[in-house]
XYZ file of C-alpha atoms in Angstrom:
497
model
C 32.956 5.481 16.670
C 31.942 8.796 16.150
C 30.217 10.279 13.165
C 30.034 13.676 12.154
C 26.235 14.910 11.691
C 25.921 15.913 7.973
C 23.187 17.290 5.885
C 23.404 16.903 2.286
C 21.009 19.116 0.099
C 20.744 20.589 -3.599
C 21.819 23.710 -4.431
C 19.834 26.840 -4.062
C 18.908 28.380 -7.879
C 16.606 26.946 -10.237
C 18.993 28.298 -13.160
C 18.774 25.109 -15.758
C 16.843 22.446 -16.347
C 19.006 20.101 -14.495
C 19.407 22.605 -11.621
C 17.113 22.576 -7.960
C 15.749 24.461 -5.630
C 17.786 24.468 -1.784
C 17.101 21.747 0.280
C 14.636 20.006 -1.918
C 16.215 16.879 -0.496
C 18.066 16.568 2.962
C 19.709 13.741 4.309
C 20.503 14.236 8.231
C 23.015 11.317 9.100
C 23.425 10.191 12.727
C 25.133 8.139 14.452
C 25.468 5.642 11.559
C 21.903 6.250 10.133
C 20.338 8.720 7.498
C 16.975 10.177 7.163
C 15.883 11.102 3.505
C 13.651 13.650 3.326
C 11.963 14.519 0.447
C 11.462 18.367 0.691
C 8.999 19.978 -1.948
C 5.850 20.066 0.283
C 4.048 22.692 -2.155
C 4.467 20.701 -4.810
C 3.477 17.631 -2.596
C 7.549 16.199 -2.854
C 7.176 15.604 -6.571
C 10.585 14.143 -7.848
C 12.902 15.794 -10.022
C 15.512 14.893 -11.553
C 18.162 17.058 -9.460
C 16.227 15.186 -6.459
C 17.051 11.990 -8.388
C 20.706 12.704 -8.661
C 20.794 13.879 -5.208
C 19.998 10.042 -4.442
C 21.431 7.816 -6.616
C 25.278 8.545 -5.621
C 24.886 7.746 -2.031
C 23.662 4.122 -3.115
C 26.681 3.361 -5.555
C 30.881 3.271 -5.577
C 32.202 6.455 -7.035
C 33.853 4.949 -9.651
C 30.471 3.458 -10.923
C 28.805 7.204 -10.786
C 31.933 8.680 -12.510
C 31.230 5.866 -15.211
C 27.572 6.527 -15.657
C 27.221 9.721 -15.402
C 30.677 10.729 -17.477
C 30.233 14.278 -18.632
C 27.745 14.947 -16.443
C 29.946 15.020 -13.570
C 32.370 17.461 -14.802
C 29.563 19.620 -15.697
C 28.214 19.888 -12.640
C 31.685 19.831 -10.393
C 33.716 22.612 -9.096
C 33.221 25.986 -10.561
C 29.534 25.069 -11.940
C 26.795 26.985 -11.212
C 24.816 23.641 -11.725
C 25.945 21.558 -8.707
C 23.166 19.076 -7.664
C 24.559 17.315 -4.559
C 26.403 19.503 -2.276
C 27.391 18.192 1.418
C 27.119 20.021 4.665
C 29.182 19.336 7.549
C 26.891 20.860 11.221
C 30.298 22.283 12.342
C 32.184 23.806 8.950
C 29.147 24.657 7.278
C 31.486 24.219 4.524
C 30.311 22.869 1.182
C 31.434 19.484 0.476
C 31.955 17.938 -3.328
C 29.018 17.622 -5.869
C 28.295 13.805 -6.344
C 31.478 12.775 -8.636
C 32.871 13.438 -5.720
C 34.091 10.063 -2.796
C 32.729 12.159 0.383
C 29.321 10.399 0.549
C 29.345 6.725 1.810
C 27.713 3.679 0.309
C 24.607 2.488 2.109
C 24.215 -0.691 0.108
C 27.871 -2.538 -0.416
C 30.470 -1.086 2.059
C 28.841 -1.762 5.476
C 28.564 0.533 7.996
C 24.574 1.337 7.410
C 22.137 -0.808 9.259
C 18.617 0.317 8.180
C 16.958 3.184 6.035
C 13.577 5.008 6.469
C 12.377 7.067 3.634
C 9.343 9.319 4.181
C 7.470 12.709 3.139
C 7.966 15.995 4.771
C 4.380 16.967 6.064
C 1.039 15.758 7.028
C -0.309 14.969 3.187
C 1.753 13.563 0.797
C 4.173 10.745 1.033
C 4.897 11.303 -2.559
C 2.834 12.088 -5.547
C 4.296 10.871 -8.365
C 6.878 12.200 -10.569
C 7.433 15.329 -11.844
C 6.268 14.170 -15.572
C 5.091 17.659 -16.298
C 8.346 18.460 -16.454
C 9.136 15.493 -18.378
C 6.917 16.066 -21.665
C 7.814 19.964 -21.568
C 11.120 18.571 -21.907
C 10.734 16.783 -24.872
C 8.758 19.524 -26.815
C 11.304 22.110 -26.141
C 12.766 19.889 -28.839
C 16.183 21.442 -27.160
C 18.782 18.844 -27.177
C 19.996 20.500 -23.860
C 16.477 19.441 -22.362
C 17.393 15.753 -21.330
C 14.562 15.265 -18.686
C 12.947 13.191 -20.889
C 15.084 10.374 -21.341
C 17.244 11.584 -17.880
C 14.004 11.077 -15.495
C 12.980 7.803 -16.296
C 16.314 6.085 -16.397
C 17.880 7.014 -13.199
C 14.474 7.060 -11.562
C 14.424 3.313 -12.595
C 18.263 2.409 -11.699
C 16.903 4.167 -7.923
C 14.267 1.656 -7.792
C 16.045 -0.991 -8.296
C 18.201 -0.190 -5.824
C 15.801 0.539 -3.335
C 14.601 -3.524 -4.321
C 17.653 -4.795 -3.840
C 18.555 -3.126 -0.416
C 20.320 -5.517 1.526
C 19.640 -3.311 4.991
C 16.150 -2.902 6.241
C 14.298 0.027 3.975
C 11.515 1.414 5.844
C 8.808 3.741 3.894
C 6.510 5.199 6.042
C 3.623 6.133 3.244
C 1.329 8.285 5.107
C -0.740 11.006 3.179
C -0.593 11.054 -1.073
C 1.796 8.474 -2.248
C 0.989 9.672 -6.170
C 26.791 11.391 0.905
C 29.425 8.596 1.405
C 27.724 5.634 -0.698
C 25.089 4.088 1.633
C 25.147 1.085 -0.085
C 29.018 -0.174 -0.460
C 31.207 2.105 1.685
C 29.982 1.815 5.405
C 29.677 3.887 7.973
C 25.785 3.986 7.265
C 23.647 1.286 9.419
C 19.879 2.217 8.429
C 18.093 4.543 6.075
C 14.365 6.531 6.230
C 13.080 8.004 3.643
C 9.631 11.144 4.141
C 8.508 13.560 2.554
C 8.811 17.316 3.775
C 4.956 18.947 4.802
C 1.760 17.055 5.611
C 0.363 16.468 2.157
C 2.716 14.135 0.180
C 5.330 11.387 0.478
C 6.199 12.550 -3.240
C 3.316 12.887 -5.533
C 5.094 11.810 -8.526
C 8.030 12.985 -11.751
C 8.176 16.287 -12.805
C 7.186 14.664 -16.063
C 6.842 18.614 -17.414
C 10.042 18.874 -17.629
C 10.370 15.519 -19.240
C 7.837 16.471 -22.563
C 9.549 20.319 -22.716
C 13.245 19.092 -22.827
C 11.866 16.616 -25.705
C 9.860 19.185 -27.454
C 12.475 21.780 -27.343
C 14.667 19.725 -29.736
C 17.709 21.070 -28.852
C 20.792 18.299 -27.746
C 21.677 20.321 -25.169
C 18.502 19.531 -23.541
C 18.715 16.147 -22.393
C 16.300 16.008 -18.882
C 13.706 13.487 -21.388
C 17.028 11.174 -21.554
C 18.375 11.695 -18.158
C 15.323 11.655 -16.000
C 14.015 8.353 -16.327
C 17.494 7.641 -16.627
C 19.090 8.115 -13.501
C 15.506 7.802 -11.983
C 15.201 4.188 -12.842
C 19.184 3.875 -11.581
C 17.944 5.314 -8.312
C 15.350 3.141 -8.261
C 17.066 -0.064 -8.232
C 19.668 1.137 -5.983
C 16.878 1.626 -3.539
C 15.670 -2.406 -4.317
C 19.870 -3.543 -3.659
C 20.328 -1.668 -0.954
C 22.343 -3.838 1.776
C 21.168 -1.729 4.546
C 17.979 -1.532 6.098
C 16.133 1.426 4.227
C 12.086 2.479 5.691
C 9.936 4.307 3.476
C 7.751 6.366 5.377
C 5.272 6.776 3.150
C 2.976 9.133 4.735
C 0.410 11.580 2.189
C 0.299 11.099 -1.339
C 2.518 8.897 -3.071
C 1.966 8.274 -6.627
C 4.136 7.524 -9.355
C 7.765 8.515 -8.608
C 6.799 8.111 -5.145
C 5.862 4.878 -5.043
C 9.464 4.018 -6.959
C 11.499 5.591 -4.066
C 9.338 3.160 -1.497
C 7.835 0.149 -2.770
C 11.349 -1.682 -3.865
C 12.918 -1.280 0.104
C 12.392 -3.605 2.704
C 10.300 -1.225 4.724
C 7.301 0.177 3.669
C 5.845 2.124 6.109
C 1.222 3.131 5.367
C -0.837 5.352 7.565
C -4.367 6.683 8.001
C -3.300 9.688 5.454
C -1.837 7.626 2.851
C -3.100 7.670 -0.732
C -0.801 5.385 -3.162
C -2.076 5.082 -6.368
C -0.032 4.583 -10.564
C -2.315 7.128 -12.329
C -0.442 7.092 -15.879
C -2.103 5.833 -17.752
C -4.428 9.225 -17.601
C -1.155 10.985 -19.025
C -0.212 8.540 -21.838
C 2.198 7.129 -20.130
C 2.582 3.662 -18.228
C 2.734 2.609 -14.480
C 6.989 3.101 -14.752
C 10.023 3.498 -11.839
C 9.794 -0.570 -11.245
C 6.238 -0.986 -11.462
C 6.529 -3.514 -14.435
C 8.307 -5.918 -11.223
C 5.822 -5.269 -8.220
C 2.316 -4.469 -9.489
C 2.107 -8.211 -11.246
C 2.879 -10.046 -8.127
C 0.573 -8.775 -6.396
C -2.464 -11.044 -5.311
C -5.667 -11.283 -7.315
C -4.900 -9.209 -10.370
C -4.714 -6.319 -8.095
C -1.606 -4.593 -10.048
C -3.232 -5.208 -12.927
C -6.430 -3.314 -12.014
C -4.336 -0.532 -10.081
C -2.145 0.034 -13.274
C -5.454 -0.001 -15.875
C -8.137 2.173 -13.883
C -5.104 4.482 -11.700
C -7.341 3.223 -8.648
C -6.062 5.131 -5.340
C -5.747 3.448 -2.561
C -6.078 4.158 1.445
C -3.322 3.567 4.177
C -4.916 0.520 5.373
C -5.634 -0.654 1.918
C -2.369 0.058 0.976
C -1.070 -2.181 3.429
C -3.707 -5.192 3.045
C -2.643 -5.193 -0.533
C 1.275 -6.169 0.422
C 2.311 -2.930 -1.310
C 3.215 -1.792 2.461
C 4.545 -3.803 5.142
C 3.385 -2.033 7.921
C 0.318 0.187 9.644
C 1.147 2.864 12.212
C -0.666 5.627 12.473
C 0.729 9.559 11.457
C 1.044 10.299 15.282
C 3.640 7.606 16.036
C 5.905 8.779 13.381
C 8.153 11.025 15.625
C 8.274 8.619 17.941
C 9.055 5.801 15.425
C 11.932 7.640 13.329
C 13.506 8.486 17.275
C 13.152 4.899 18.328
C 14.988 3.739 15.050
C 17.580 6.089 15.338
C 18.488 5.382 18.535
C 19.210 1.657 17.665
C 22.331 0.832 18.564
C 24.236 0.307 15.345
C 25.675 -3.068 16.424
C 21.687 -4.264 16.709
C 20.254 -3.145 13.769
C 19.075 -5.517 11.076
C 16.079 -6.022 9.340
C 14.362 -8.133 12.336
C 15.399 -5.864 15.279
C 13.626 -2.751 12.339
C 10.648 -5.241 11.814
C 10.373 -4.957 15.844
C 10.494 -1.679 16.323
C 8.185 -1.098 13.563
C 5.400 -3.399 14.768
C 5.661 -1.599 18.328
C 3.890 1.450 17.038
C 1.159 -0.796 14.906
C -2.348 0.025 16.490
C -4.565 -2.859 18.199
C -6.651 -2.650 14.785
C -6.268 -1.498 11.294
C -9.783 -0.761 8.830
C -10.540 -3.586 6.943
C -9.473 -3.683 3.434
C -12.032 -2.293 1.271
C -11.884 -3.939 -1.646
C -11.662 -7.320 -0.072
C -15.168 -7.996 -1.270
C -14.814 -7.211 -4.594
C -11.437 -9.107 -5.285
C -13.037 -12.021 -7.168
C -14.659 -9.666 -9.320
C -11.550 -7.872 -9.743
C -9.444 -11.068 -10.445
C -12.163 -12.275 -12.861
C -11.905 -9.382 -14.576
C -8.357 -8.047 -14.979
C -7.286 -11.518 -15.269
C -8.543 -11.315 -19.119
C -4.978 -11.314 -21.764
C -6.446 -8.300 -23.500
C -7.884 -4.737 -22.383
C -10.553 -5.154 -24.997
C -11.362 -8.354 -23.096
C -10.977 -6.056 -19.619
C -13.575 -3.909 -21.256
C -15.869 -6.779 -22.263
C -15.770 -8.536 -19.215
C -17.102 -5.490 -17.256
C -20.095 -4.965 -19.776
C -20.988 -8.511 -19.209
C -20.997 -7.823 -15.142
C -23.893 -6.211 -14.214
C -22.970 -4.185 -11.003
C -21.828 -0.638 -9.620
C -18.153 -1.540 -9.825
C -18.245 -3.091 -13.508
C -20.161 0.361 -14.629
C -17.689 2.789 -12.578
C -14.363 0.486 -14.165
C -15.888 1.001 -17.491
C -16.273 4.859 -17.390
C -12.613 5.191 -15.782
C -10.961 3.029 -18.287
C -13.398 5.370 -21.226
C -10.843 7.919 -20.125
C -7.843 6.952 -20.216
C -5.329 6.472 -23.024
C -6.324 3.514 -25.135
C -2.288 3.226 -26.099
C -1.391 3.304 -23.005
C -3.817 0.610 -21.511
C -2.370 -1.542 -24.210
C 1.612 -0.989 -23.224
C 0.463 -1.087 -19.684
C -1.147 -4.916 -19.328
C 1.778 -6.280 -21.774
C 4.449 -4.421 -19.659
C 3.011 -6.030 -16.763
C 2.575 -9.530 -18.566
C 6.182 -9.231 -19.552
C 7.668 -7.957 -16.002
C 5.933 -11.013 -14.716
C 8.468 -13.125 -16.041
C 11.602 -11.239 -15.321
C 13.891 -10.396 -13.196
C 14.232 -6.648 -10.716
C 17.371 -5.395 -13.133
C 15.663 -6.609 -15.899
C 12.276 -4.601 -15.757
C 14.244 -1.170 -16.112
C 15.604 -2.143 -19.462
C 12.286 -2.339 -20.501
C 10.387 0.378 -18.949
C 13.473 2.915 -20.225
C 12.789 1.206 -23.662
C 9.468 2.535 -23.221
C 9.504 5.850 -22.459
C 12.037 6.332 -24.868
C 9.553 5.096 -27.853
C 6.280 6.852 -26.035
C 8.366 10.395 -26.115
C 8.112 9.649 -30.184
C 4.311 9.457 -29.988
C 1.410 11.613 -29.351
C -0.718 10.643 -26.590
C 2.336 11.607 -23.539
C 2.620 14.958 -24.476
C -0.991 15.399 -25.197
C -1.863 14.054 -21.423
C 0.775 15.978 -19.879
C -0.927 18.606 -21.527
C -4.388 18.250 -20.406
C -3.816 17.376 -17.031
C -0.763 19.416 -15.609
C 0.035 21.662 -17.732
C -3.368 23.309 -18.843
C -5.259 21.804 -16.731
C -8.298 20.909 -19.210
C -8.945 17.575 -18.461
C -9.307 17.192 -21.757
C -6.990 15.087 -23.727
C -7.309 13.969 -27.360
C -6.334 10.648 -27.589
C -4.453 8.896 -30.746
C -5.165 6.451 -31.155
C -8.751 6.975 -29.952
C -9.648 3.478 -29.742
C -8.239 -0.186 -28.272
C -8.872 -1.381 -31.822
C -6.681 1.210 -33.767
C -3.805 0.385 -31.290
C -2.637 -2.373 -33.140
C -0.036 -5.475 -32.736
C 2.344 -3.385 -35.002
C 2.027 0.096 -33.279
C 2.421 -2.012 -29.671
C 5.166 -3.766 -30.698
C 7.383 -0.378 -31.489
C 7.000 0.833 -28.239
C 8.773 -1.817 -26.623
C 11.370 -1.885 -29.626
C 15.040 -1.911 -28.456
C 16.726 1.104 -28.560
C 20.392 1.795 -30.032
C 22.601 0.205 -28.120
C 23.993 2.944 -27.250
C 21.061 4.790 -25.623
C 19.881 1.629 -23.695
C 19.394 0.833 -19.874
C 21.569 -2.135 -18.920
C 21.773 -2.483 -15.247
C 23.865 -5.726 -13.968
């Protein structure tokens, strides 16, 4: 069967706050497979939410987009100068329908996609995170047409998910900074990857910016602090259901954001240039898109002491920890996306992926460099409380205990707090169910002070100085925890079945 070559991409005009820059993601399909990549190299493939929306369609039935997103569809379909998914056929060059649209196929329900590779574009970033600046200069615009700020976090969270449930093999090769038709239920798709555009970043990260200005602006027409987490936690979890193989190559930088459009697929793809770390709790904000489902199940307390101290890890590292499932080095890339796509569709699945992965893994990988410090670690971020975490380390006399201490001195002592009980809660529940509760959250933290105030100091100013309020663990108390994970009107929640 033949498939026409497409290559779907945003529009070209940053005009709105909901609107992208061209090409910011491209998805080449071929002969049954698709190739994400994530293209903001100069801004080390930070997510957005018009990158977000890009995504989340090709995972889900039209109907169920049309349903979500309601009004947002018909805002942003023919005649709009706001369209965020546009298609491109190689031999029409004609522009296809925005995502309301039933052009794009589903990767994760439908059949017809047998494995998915996600990486960054370039040598240095897999991803960096989200784009959270963007996030908290949505909510003070205190515009209600700024939405980033409850848009980012939800449909970067329903993309996680997705990627966690991916029922074909999901492939993220994380080399460098990790700060169309449905895929998932229409066919025609047999395997996804997933990079980031440049040699810097897999995606660093939200544009969390827009997030705190579309809050701030307090205007309804604003609504990037609703719909970004939104439709980024959406994306998310289509990325964790997704039925066909989908292979993160997570090459560069990959933090935040990033790690939400890799770590939930079956494929998770480290190298020599990776850096993965969840630094939010520097920007009063918590280790989000899924983390509250992956970082606790990882051996040794290791989530827990990534989440707390925003600890970055190395390719190899990243790897030995089980947040990657596979080494190769930045060289074999090329040659590793060719050999995937030439898989014969009728052979791909997630062993005959696994294979071809493991081909291009070297004789030896560095050892894992916190392997002698994992009891400590485990001893330590075992403890129920961060004021425990803290007292622990004062009671260990060594290098590590005193360099813990003066990280953790830094960071947000509210978000510390929501961090180890969003991880103590994830724990115990299910993929779907984490999203509720991370939207929940960033929801309730857009209300407080410390998220705007880090966005602040570190990306938008630049001062590395934030003012923390609470200042201490002890003023963060049971009542002011307990209102941050608070349900939210029914109405505004994050149900995803």
């Amino acid at each position: 069967m033949m498939i026409a070559r497409r290559l779907f991409s945003i529009s070209a005009k940053v005009a709105a706050p909901n609107a992208a820059n061209a090409n910011e993601v491209i998805v080449s399909a071929v002969n049954g497979k698709r190739v994400i990549t994530l293209n903001r190299p100069r801004a080390l493939n930070a997510l957005n939410l018009p990158m977000v929306r890009s995504l989340y369609p090709k995972f889900k039935k039209t109907k169920d987009i049309e349903s979500f997103f309601g009004a947002r569809v018909g805002r942003m379909g023919h005649g709009s100068d706001v369209r965020v998914v546009k298609e491109f056929d190689s031999k029409s060059n004609e522009v296809g329908e925005p995502y309301g649209s039933t052009t794009c196929m589903k990767w994760n329900e439908e059949g017809g996609v047998s494995l998915v590779i996600i990486k960054g574009a370039g040598d240095k970033a897999f991803c960096a995170g989200g784009d959270v600046v963007s996030v908290t200069k949505s909510y003070k615009a205190n515009d209600p047409a700024q939405t980033v700020h409850k848009d980012f976090f939800r449909e970067e969270y329903l993309l996680n998910h997705q990627i966690g449930v991916c029922k074909v093999p999901f492939i993220a090769l994380i080399d460098g900074i990790t700060m169309g038709g449905k895929w998932n239920e229409e066919g025609g798709v047999s395997l996804v990857i997933i990079k980031g555009a440049g040699d810097k970043a897999f995606c660093a990260g939200g544009d969390v910016v827009s997030v705190t200005k579309s809050y701030k602006a307090n205007d309804p027409a604003q609504t990037v602090h609703k719909d970004f987490f939104r439709e980024e936690y959406l994306l998310n979890h289509q990325i964790g259901v997704c039925k066909v193989p989908f292979i993160a190559l997570i090459d560069g930088i990959t933090m935040g954001g990033g790690c939400g459009l890799s770590v939930h697929g079956k494929f998770r793809v480290a190298t020599e240039r990776t850096m993965l770390a969840m630094p939010e709790t520097a920007l009063g904000l918590f280790p989000d898109v899924g983390g509250s489902y992956f970082l606790p199940r990882l051996s040794h307390y290791l989530g827990q002491f990534i989440a707390l101290t925003g600890y970055r890890l190395n390719g190899a590292d990243v790897c030995h920890s089980g947040i990657a499932t596979h080494f190769v080095p930045s060289s074999s890339l090329v040659d590793l996306e060719n050999e995937l796509m030439k898989l014969p569709n009728s052979e791909v699945s997630n062993e005959r992926v696994g294979e071809v992965i493991s081909k291009f893994r070297p004789t030896t990988i560095p050892k894992f460099s916190l392997e002698p410090l994992l009891s400590k670690i485990e001893s330590v971020f075992s403890a129920n409380t961060v004021e425990e975490v803290v007292e622990r380390l004062r009671k260990s006399d060594s290098d590590f205990a005193r360099k813990q201490l003066a990280v953790l001195a830094k960071m947000s002592p509210t978000s510390m707090k929501i961090t180890l009980r969003q991880l103590q809660e994830g724990a115990k529940m299910k993929f779907n169910e984490v999203f509720t509760m991370e939207y929940r959250l960033t929801q309730n933290i857009m209300k407080g002070h410390d998220f705007h105030e880090g966005c602040r100091a570190i990306l938008i100013d630049k001062d590395r100085k934030p003012v923390w309020k609470p200042a201490t663990l002890e003023e963060v108390t049971p009542q002011i925890l307990d209102a941050y994970f608070a349900p939210l009107p029914p109405s505004d929640e994050l149900i995803i079945r």
